[in-house]
Short mmCIF file of C-alpha atoms and ligand atoms in Angstrom, two decimals:
data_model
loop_
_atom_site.label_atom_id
_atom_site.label_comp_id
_atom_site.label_asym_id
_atom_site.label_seq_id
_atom_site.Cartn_x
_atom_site.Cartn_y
_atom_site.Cartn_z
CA UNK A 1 -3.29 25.64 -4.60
CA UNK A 2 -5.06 24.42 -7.31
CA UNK A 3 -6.90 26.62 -10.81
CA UNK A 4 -10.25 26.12 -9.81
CA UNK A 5 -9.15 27.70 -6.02
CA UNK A 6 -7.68 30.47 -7.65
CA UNK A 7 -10.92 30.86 -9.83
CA UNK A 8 -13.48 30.90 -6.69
CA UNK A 9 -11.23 33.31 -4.27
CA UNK A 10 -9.74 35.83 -7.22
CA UNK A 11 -10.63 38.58 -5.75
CA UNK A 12 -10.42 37.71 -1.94
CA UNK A 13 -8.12 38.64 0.50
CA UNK A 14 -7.34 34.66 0.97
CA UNK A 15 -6.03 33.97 -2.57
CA UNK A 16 -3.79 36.91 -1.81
CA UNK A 17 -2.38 35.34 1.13
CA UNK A 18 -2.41 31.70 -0.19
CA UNK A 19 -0.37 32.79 -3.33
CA UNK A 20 2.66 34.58 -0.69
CA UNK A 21 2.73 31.16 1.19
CA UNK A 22 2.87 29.50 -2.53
CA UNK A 23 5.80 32.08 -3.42
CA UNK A 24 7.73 31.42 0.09
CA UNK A 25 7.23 27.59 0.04
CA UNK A 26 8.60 27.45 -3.64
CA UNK A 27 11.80 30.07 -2.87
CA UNK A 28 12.53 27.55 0.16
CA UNK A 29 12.34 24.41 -1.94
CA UNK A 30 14.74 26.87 -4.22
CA UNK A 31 17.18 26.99 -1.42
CA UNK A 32 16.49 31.02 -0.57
CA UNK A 33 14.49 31.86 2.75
CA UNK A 34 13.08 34.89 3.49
CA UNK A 35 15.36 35.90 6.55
CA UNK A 36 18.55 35.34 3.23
CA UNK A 37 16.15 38.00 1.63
CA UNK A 38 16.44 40.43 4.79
CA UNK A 39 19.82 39.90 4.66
CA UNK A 40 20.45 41.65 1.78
CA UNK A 41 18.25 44.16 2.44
CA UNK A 42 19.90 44.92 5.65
CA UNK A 43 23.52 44.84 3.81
CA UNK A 44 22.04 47.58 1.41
CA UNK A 45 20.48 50.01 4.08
CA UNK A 46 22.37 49.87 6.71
CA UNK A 47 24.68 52.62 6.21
CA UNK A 48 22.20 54.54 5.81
CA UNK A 49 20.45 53.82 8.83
CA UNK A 50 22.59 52.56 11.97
CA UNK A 51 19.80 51.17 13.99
CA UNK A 52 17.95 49.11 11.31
CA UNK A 53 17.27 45.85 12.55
CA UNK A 54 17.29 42.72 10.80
CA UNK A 55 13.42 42.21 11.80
CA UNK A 56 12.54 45.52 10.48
CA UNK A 57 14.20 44.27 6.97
CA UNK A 58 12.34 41.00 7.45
CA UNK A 59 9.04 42.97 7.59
CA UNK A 60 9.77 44.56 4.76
CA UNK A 61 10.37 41.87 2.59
CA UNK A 62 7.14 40.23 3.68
CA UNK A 63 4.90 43.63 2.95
CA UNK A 64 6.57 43.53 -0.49
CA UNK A 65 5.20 39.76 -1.03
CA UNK A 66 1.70 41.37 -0.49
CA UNK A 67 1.36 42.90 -3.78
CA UNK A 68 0.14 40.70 -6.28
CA UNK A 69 2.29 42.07 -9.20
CA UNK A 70 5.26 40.61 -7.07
CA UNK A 71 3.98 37.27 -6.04
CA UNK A 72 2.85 37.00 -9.98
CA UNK A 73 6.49 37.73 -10.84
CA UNK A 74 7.69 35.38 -8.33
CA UNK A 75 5.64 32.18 -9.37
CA UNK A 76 6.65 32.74 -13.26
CA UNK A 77 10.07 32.88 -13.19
CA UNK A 78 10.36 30.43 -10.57
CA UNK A 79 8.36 27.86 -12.98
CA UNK A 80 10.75 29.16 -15.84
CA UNK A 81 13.68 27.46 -13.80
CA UNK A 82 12.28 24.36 -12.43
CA UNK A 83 10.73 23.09 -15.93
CA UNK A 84 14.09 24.43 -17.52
CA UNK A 85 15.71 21.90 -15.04
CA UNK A 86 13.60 19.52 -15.96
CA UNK A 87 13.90 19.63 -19.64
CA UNK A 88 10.05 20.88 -20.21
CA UNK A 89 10.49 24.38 -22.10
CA UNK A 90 10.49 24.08 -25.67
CA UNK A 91 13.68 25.02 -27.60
CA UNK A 92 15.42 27.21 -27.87
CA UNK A 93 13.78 28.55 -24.80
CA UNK A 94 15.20 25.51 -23.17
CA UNK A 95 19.07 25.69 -24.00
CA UNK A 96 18.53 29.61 -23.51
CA UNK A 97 16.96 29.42 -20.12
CA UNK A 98 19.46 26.62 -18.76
CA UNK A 99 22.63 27.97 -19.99
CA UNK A 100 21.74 31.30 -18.58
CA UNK A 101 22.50 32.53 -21.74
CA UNK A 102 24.10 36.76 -21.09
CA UNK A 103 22.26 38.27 -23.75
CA UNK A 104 18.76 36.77 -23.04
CA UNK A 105 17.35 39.68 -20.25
CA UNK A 106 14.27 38.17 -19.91
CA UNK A 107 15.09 37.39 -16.28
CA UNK A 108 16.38 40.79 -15.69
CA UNK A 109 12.52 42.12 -17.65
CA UNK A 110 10.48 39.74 -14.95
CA UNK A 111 12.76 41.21 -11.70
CA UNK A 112 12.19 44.65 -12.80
CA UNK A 113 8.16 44.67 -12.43
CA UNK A 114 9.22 43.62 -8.69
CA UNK A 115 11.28 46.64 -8.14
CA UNK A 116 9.33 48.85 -10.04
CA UNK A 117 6.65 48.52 -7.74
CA UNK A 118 8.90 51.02 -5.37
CA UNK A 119 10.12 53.40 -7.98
CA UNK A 120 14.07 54.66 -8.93
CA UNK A 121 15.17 53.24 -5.49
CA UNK A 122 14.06 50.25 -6.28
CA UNK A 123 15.75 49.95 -9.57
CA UNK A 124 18.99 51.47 -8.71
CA UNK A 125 19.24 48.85 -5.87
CA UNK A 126 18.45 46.15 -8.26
CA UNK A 127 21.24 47.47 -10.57
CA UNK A 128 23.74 47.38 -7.45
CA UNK A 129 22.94 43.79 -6.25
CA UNK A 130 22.93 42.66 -10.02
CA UNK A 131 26.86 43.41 -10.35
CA UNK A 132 28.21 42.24 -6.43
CA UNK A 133 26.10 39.36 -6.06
CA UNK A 134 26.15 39.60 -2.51
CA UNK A 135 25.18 36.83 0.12
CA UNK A 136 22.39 34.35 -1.01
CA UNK A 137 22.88 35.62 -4.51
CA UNK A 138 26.61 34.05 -4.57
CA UNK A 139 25.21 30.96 -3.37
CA UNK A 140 22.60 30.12 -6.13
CA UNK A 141 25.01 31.48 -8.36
CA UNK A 142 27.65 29.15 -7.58
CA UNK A 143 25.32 26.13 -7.73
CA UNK A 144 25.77 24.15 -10.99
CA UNK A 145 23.39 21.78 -9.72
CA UNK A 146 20.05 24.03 -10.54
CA UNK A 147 18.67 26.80 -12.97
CA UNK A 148 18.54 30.02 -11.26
CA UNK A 149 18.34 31.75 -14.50
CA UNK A 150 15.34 33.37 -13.02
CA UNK A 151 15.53 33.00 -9.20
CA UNK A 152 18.66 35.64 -8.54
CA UNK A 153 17.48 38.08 -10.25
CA UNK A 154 13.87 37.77 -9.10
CA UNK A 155 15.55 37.49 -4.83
CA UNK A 156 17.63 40.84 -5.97
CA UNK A 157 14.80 42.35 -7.05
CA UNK A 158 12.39 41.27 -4.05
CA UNK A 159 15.31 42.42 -1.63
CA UNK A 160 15.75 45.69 -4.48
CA UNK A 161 12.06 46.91 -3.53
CA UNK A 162 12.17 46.01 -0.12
CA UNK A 163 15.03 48.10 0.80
CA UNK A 164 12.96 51.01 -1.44
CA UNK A 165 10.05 50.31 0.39
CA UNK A 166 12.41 51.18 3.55
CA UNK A 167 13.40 54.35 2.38
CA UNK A 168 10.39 55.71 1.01
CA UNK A 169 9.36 55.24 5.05
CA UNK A 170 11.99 57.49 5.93
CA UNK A 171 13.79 54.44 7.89
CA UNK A 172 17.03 54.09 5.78
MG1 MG B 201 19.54 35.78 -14.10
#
């Protein structure tokens, strides 16, 4: 989608739904589908809830891509990696962003106005998928071929507010 499209539909429900196909095309060219996404949601809720279903995670993660605030979140740190892959941020941003430097945070700052959007929950599961990098978030982390600087901690905070989002419903 292009800046003058985004001009013309700001405040329609299309732009809304053309920027969540933006943010899901982009995550899958980043390796990390939506169903990975569930995943980890399901991993966190489950014991809470027995007979959540994979699907019902899935939905989840797909009402969280409605808010704006998210898909915002989404698109900038995703850029953040792929120009930082590419050489295109100015420095020191540039050795910062593609060393994944430990004391930077910034990341950590973006993911956080994902799972804020769904309150303590949200942040508390954000804190717990930070430390055991579970599923899809081993992967990219493992990967020396790309910059995820910005892409784990963005998927453990979409998959952070999503299971939040579940519990606030009263089904985990
Ligand atoms: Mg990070």
């Amino acid at each position: 989608m292009n800046r003058l499209d985004y001009r013309i539909d700001n405040l329609d429900h299309e732009v809304k739904r053309k920027l969540k196909e933006t943010v899901i095309r982009l995550m899958a060219e980043r390796g990390v589908t939506l169903v990975d996404v569930a995943k980890l949601v399901f991993d966190l809720q489950r014991p809470y809830y027995p007979t959540l279903s994979l699907e019902e995670c899935l939905a989840s993660v797909n009402s969280v891509l409605e808010k704006r605030e998210v898909q915002f979140a989404m698109l900038t740190g995703i850029a953040l990696d792929v120009c930082a892959e590419k050489g295109l941020l100015p420095e020191p941003i540039q050795t910062i962003v593609a060393s994944d430097e430990p004391l930077y945070g910034i990341d950590e700052v973006l993911a956080l106005g994902i799972t804020n959007v769904y309150g303590t929950i949200g942040l508390t599961n954000f804190g717990y998928l930070d430390k055991t990098k579970l599923g899809i978030l081993a992967v990219i982390n493992d990967n020396p071929q790309a910059v995820y600087t910005f892409m784990d901690d963005l998927v453990a905070g979409l998959a952070a507010a999503a299971s939040a989002r579940l519990a606030h419903n009263g089904m985990a």
